PDB file of C-alpha atoms in Angstrom:
ATOM      1  CA  UNK I   1      -3.202   1.800   7.686  1.00 50.00           C
ATOM      2  CA  UNK I   2       0.141   2.228   5.881  1.00 64.00           C
ATOM      3  CA  UNK I   3      -1.425   1.164   2.642  1.00 68.00           C
ATOM      4  CA  UNK I   4      -4.237   3.684   3.070  1.00 68.00           C
ATOM      5  CA  UNK I   5      -1.692   6.423   3.844  1.00 73.00           C
ATOM      6  CA  UNK I   6       0.367   5.508   0.787  1.00 76.00           C
ATOM      7  CA  UNK I   7      -2.691   5.674  -1.417  1.00 71.00           C
ATOM      8  CA  UNK I   8      -3.713   9.057   0.047  1.00 75.00           C
ATOM      9  CA  UNK I   9      -0.184  10.410  -0.448  1.00 80.00           C
ATOM     10  CA  UNK I  10      -0.025   8.853  -3.942  1.00 80.00           C
ATOM     11  CA  UNK I  11       3.187   6.972  -2.986  1.00 81.00           C
ATOM     12  CA  UNK I  12       2.071   3.430  -3.793  1.00 79.00           C
ATOM     13  CA  UNK I  13       4.329   0.675  -5.126  1.00 81.00           C
ATOM     14  CA  UNK I  14       3.813  -2.894  -6.302  1.00 80.00           C
ATOM     15  CA  UNK I  15       5.754  -4.176  -3.329  1.00 82.00           C
ATOM     16  CA  UNK I  16       3.777  -2.053  -0.882  1.00 79.00           C
ATOM     17  CA  UNK I  17       0.493  -3.223  -2.428  1.00 76.00           C
ATOM     18  CA  UNK I  18       1.613  -6.830  -2.111  1.00 77.00           C
ATOM     19  CA  UNK I  19       2.803  -6.345   1.488  1.00 80.00           C
ATOM     20  CA  UNK I  20      -0.397  -4.551   2.512  1.00 76.00           C
ATOM     21  CA  UNK I  21      -2.461  -7.355   0.983  1.00 73.00           C
ATOM     22  CA  UNK I  22      -0.356 -10.088   2.650  1.00 77.00           C
ATOM     23  CA  UNK I  23      -0.520  -8.525   6.075  1.00 80.00           C
ATOM     24  CA  UNK I  24      -4.252  -7.957   5.672  1.00 73.00           C
ATOM     25  CA  UNK I  25      -4.749 -11.657   5.130  1.00 76.00           C
ATOM     26  CA  UNK I  26      -3.147 -12.484   8.498  1.00 81.00           C
ATOM     27  CA  UNK I  27      -4.642  -9.799  10.730  1.00 83.00           C
ATOM     28  CA  UNK I  28      -8.165 -11.139  11.022  1.00 81.00           C
ATOM     29  CA  UNK I  29      -7.204 -14.787  11.715  1.00 86.00           C
ATOM     30  CA  UNK I  30      -4.757 -13.714  14.435  1.00 89.00           C
ATOM     31  CA  UNK I  31      -7.375 -11.524  16.014  1.00 87.00           C
ATOM     32  CA  UNK I  32      -9.694 -14.497  16.236  1.00 88.00           C
ATOM     33  CA  UNK I  33      -6.879 -16.761  17.476  1.00 90.00           C
ATOM     34  CA  UNK I  34      -6.273 -14.281  20.321  1.00 89.00           C
ATOM     35  CA  UNK I  35      -9.964 -14.208  21.179  1.00 89.00           C
ATOM     36  CA  UNK I  36     -10.002 -18.036  21.159  1.00 91.00           C
ATOM     37  CA  UNK I  37      -6.939 -18.184  23.472  1.00 90.00           C
ATOM     38  CA  UNK I  38      -8.487 -15.803  25.960  1.00 86.00           C
ATOM     39  CA  UNK I  39     -11.976 -17.366  25.822  1.00 88.00           C
ATOM     40  CA  UNK I  40     -10.782 -20.952  26.087  1.00 87.00           C
ATOM     41  CA  UNK I  41      -9.863 -20.286  29.692  1.00 85.00           C
ATOM     42  CA  UNK I  42     -13.381 -19.423  30.685  1.00 84.00           C
ATOM     43  CA  UNK I  43     -15.475 -21.574  28.377  1.00 85.00           C
ATOM     44  CA  UNK I  44     -15.244 -25.060  26.911  1.00 86.00           C
ATOM     45  CA  UNK I  45     -12.017 -25.067  24.913  1.00 89.00           C
ATOM     46  CA  UNK I  46     -13.382 -27.512  22.345  1.00 91.00           C
ATOM     47  CA  UNK I  47     -16.354 -25.295  21.485  1.00 90.00           C
ATOM     48  CA  UNK I  48     -14.161 -22.186  21.385  1.00 91.00           C
ATOM     49  CA  UNK I  49     -11.593 -23.722  19.030  1.00 91.00           C
ATOM     50  CA  UNK I  50     -14.330 -25.200  16.785  1.00 91.00           C
ATOM     51  CA  UNK I  51     -15.860 -21.734  16.473  1.00 90.00           C
ATOM     52  CA  UNK I  52     -12.483 -20.051  15.874  1.00 90.00           C
ATOM     53  CA  UNK I  53     -11.448 -22.602  13.317  1.00 90.00           C
ATOM     54  CA  UNK I  54     -14.836 -22.235  11.584  1.00 91.00           C
ATOM     55  CA  UNK I  55     -14.479 -18.463  11.359  1.00 88.00           C
ATOM     56  CA  UNK I  56     -10.916 -18.634   9.942  1.00 89.00           C
ATOM     57  CA  UNK I  57     -11.930 -21.344   7.466  1.00 89.00           C
ATOM     58  CA  UNK I  58     -14.885 -19.228   6.246  1.00 87.00           C
ATOM     59  CA  UNK I  59     -12.547 -16.220   5.950  1.00 84.00           C
ATOM     60  CA  UNK I  60     -10.151 -18.095   3.710  1.00 86.00           C
ATOM     61  CA  UNK I  61     -12.874 -19.845   1.695  1.00 86.00           C
ATOM     62  CA  UNK I  62     -14.412 -16.430   1.047  1.00 81.00           C
ATOM     63  CA  UNK I  63     -11.039 -15.181  -0.244  1.00 80.00           C
ATOM     64  CA  UNK I  64     -10.577 -18.192  -2.510  1.00 84.00           C
ATOM     65  CA  UNK I  65     -14.069 -17.752  -3.989  1.00 82.00           C
ATOM     66  CA  UNK I  66     -13.406 -14.081  -4.683  1.00 79.00           C
ATOM     67  CA  UNK I  67      -9.991 -14.838  -6.298  1.00 79.00           C
ATOM     68  CA  UNK I  68     -11.429 -17.657  -8.433  1.00 81.00           C
ATOM     69  CA  UNK I  69     -14.361 -15.434  -9.524  1.00 79.00           C
ATOM     70  CA  UNK I  70     -11.976 -12.799 -10.769  1.00 75.00           C
ATOM     71  CA  UNK I  71      -9.851 -15.366 -12.620  1.00 77.00           C
ATOM     72  CA  UNK I  72     -12.962 -16.804 -14.323  1.00 77.00           C
ATOM     73  CA  UNK I  73     -14.168 -13.350 -15.325  1.00 73.00           C
ATOM     74  CA  UNK I  74     -10.768 -12.474 -16.673  1.00 72.00           C
ATOM     75  CA  UNK I  75     -10.715 -15.554 -18.829  1.00 74.00           C
ATOM     76  CA  UNK I  76     -14.206 -14.895 -20.043  1.00 69.00           C
ATOM     77  CA  UNK I  77     -13.586 -11.261 -20.905  1.00 66.00           C
ATOM     78  CA  UNK I  78     -10.074  -9.859 -21.297  1.00 57.00           C
ATOM     79  CA  UNK I  79     -11.426  -6.262 -21.190  1.00 52.00           C
ATOM     80  CA  UNK I  80     -12.158  -6.684 -17.493  1.00 49.00           C
ATOM     81  CA  UNK I  81      -8.487  -6.211 -16.738  1.00 50.00           C
ATOM     82  CA  UNK I  82      -8.882  -2.469 -17.265  1.00 50.00           C
ATOM     83  CA  UNK I  83     -11.660  -2.385 -14.689  1.00 48.00           C
ATOM     84  CA  UNK I  84      -9.636  -3.822 -11.823  1.00 49.00           C
ATOM     85  CA  UNK I  85      -8.114  -1.310  -9.427  1.00 48.00           C
ATOM     86  CA  UNK I  86      -5.311  -2.024  -6.914  1.00 44.00           C
ATOM     87  CA  UNK I  87      -7.419  -2.210  -3.802  1.00 42.00           C
ATOM     88  CA  UNK I  88     -11.124  -2.314  -4.534  1.00 47.00           C
ATOM     89  CA  UNK I  89     -12.121  -4.490  -7.467  1.00 50.00           C
ATOM     90  CA  UNK I  90     -14.424  -2.512  -9.673  1.00 49.00           C
ATOM     91  CA  UNK I  91     -15.704  -5.841 -10.960  1.00 48.00           C
ATOM     92  CA  UNK I  92     -17.740  -6.215  -7.746  1.00 48.00           C
ATOM     93  CA  UNK I  93     -19.468  -2.899  -8.203  1.00 48.00           C
ATOM     94  CA  UNK I  94     -21.565  -4.140 -11.114  1.00 52.00           C
ATOM     95  CA  UNK I  95     -23.718  -6.201  -8.770  1.00 55.00           C
ATOM     96  CA  UNK I  96     -25.225  -4.468  -5.746  1.00 59.00           C
ATOM     97  CA  UNK I  97     -25.333  -7.663  -3.689  1.00 60.00           C
ATOM     98  CA  UNK I  98     -21.649  -8.360  -4.369  1.00 57.00           C
ATOM     99  CA  UNK I  99     -20.813  -4.745  -3.469  1.00 60.00           C
ATOM    100  CA  UNK I 100     -22.644  -5.132  -0.143  1.00 60.00           C
ATOM    101  CA  UNK I 101     -20.876  -8.442   0.583  1.00 58.00           C
ATOM    102  CA  UNK I 102     -17.499  -6.879  -0.289  1.00 57.00           C
ATOM    103  CA  UNK I 103     -18.033  -3.821   1.932  1.00 59.00           C
ATOM    104  CA  UNK I 104     -19.340  -5.885   4.889  1.00 58.00           C
ATOM    105  CA  UNK I 105     -16.481  -8.360   4.827  1.00 56.00           C
ATOM    106  CA  UNK I 106     -13.783  -5.657   4.462  1.00 58.00           C
ATOM    107  CA  UNK I 107     -14.941  -3.866   7.622  1.00 60.00           C
ATOM    108  CA  UNK I 108     -11.909  -4.181   9.865  1.00 67.00           C
ATOM    109  CA  UNK I 109     -13.128  -1.206  11.882  1.00 68.00           C
ATOM    110  CA  UNK I 110     -16.425  -2.964  12.463  1.00 74.00           C
ATOM    111  CA  UNK I 111     -14.594  -6.000  13.734  1.00 76.00           C
ATOM    112  CA  UNK I 112     -12.495  -3.891  16.105  1.00 79.00           C
ATOM    113  CA  UNK I 113     -15.572  -2.061  17.384  1.00 81.00           C
ATOM    114  CA  UNK I 114     -17.356  -5.353  18.059  1.00 82.00           C
ATOM    115  CA  UNK I 115     -14.358  -6.808  19.844  1.00 85.00           C
ATOM    116  CA  UNK I 116     -14.264  -3.769  22.121  1.00 87.00           C
ATOM    117  CA  UNK I 117     -18.012  -3.884  22.840  1.00 89.00           C
ATOM    118  CA  UNK I 118     -18.133  -7.633  23.483  1.00 89.00           C
ATOM    119  CA  UNK I 119     -14.886  -7.489  25.429  1.00 87.00           C
ATOM    120  CA  UNK I 120     -16.315  -4.756  27.744  1.00 91.00           C
ATOM    121  CA  UNK I 121     -19.433  -6.862  28.224  1.00 92.00           C
ATOM    122  CA  UNK I 122     -17.251  -9.956  28.816  1.00 87.00           C
ATOM    123  CA  UNK I 123     -19.083 -11.787  26.024  1.00 89.00           C
ATOM    124  CA  UNK I 124     -16.280 -12.809  23.638  1.00 88.00           C
ATOM    125  CA  UNK I 125     -17.811 -16.314  23.380  1.00 89.00           C
ATOM    126  CA  UNK I 126     -20.945 -14.682  22.002  1.00 91.00           C
ATOM    127  CA  UNK I 127     -18.803 -12.662  19.562  1.00 89.00           C
ATOM    128  CA  UNK I 128     -17.235 -15.937  18.293  1.00 90.00           C
ATOM    129  CA  UNK I 129     -20.655 -17.541  17.924  1.00 91.00           C
ATOM    130  CA  UNK I 130     -22.088 -14.584  15.988  1.00 89.00           C
ATOM    131  CA  UNK I 131     -18.957 -14.275  13.920  1.00 86.00           C
ATOM    132  CA  UNK I 132     -19.063 -17.962  12.938  1.00 89.00           C
ATOM    133  CA  UNK I 133     -22.706 -17.806  11.875  1.00 89.00           C
ATOM    134  CA  UNK I 134     -22.157 -14.503  10.075  1.00 85.00           C
ATOM    135  CA  UNK I 135     -19.023 -15.724   8.288  1.00 84.00           C
ATOM    136  CA  UNK I 136     -20.669 -18.845   6.934  1.00 88.00           C
ATOM    137  CA  UNK I 137     -23.783 -16.899   5.844  1.00 86.00           C
ATOM    138  CA  UNK I 138     -21.520 -14.538   3.909  1.00 82.00           C
ATOM    139  CA  UNK I 139     -19.714 -17.548   2.277  1.00 85.00           C
ATOM    140  CA  UNK I 140     -23.061 -19.110   1.293  1.00 88.00           C
ATOM    141  CA  UNK I 141     -24.382 -15.761  -0.101  1.00 85.00           C
ATOM    142  CA  UNK I 142     -21.137 -15.286  -1.996  1.00 82.00           C
ATOM    143  CA  UNK I 143     -21.333 -18.788  -3.485  1.00 85.00           C
ATOM    144  CA  UNK I 144     -24.948 -18.070  -4.577  1.00 85.00           C
ATOM    145  CA  UNK I 145     -24.129 -14.646  -6.102  1.00 81.00           C
ATOM    146  CA  UNK I 146     -20.970 -16.013  -7.807  1.00 81.00           C
ATOM    147  CA  UNK I 147     -22.874 -18.945  -9.286  1.00 83.00           C
ATOM    148  CA  UNK I 148     -25.430 -16.547 -10.781  1.00 81.00           C
ATOM    149  CA  UNK I 149     -22.699 -14.254 -12.150  1.00 77.00           C
ATOM    150  CA  UNK I 150     -20.719 -17.026 -13.754  1.00 76.00           C
ATOM    151  CA  UNK I 151     -23.769 -18.668 -15.174  1.00 79.00           C
ATOM    152  CA  UNK I 152     -24.433 -15.377 -17.093  1.00 75.00           C
ATOM    153  CA  UNK I 153     -20.912 -15.406 -18.665  1.00 68.00           C
TER     154      UNK I 153
END
């Protein structure tokens, strides 16, 4: 939120951008760790931790793929540097599928909404299961789209 407020107020800095990005990388895994901790009391702890680890692994693999894709594109075309903004990479907006993937995976508000709904329904295990399947589908789709984009370079 602080990063969004700084951008709105036009008071951004390199350090603030770095800090916002760093904190953003830890929020989602810690949310899922908390869900795993609370769910492992009611359900099979082994299944819960496998699902939780799977989600967190997919989250970081997705991030590594995105970072490596940008690096490869930068090496292939130095003019792309001008197209990269601080928060949303304009590189992704060229491909509608990549844009959709980027928007879906950056939906922290969607995650919070789902946690509230599944928490009220006392179905956090189901949330972990759906999140694990969803996360790996996104990773596979990202790998496919990235392969097609890099093949065109």
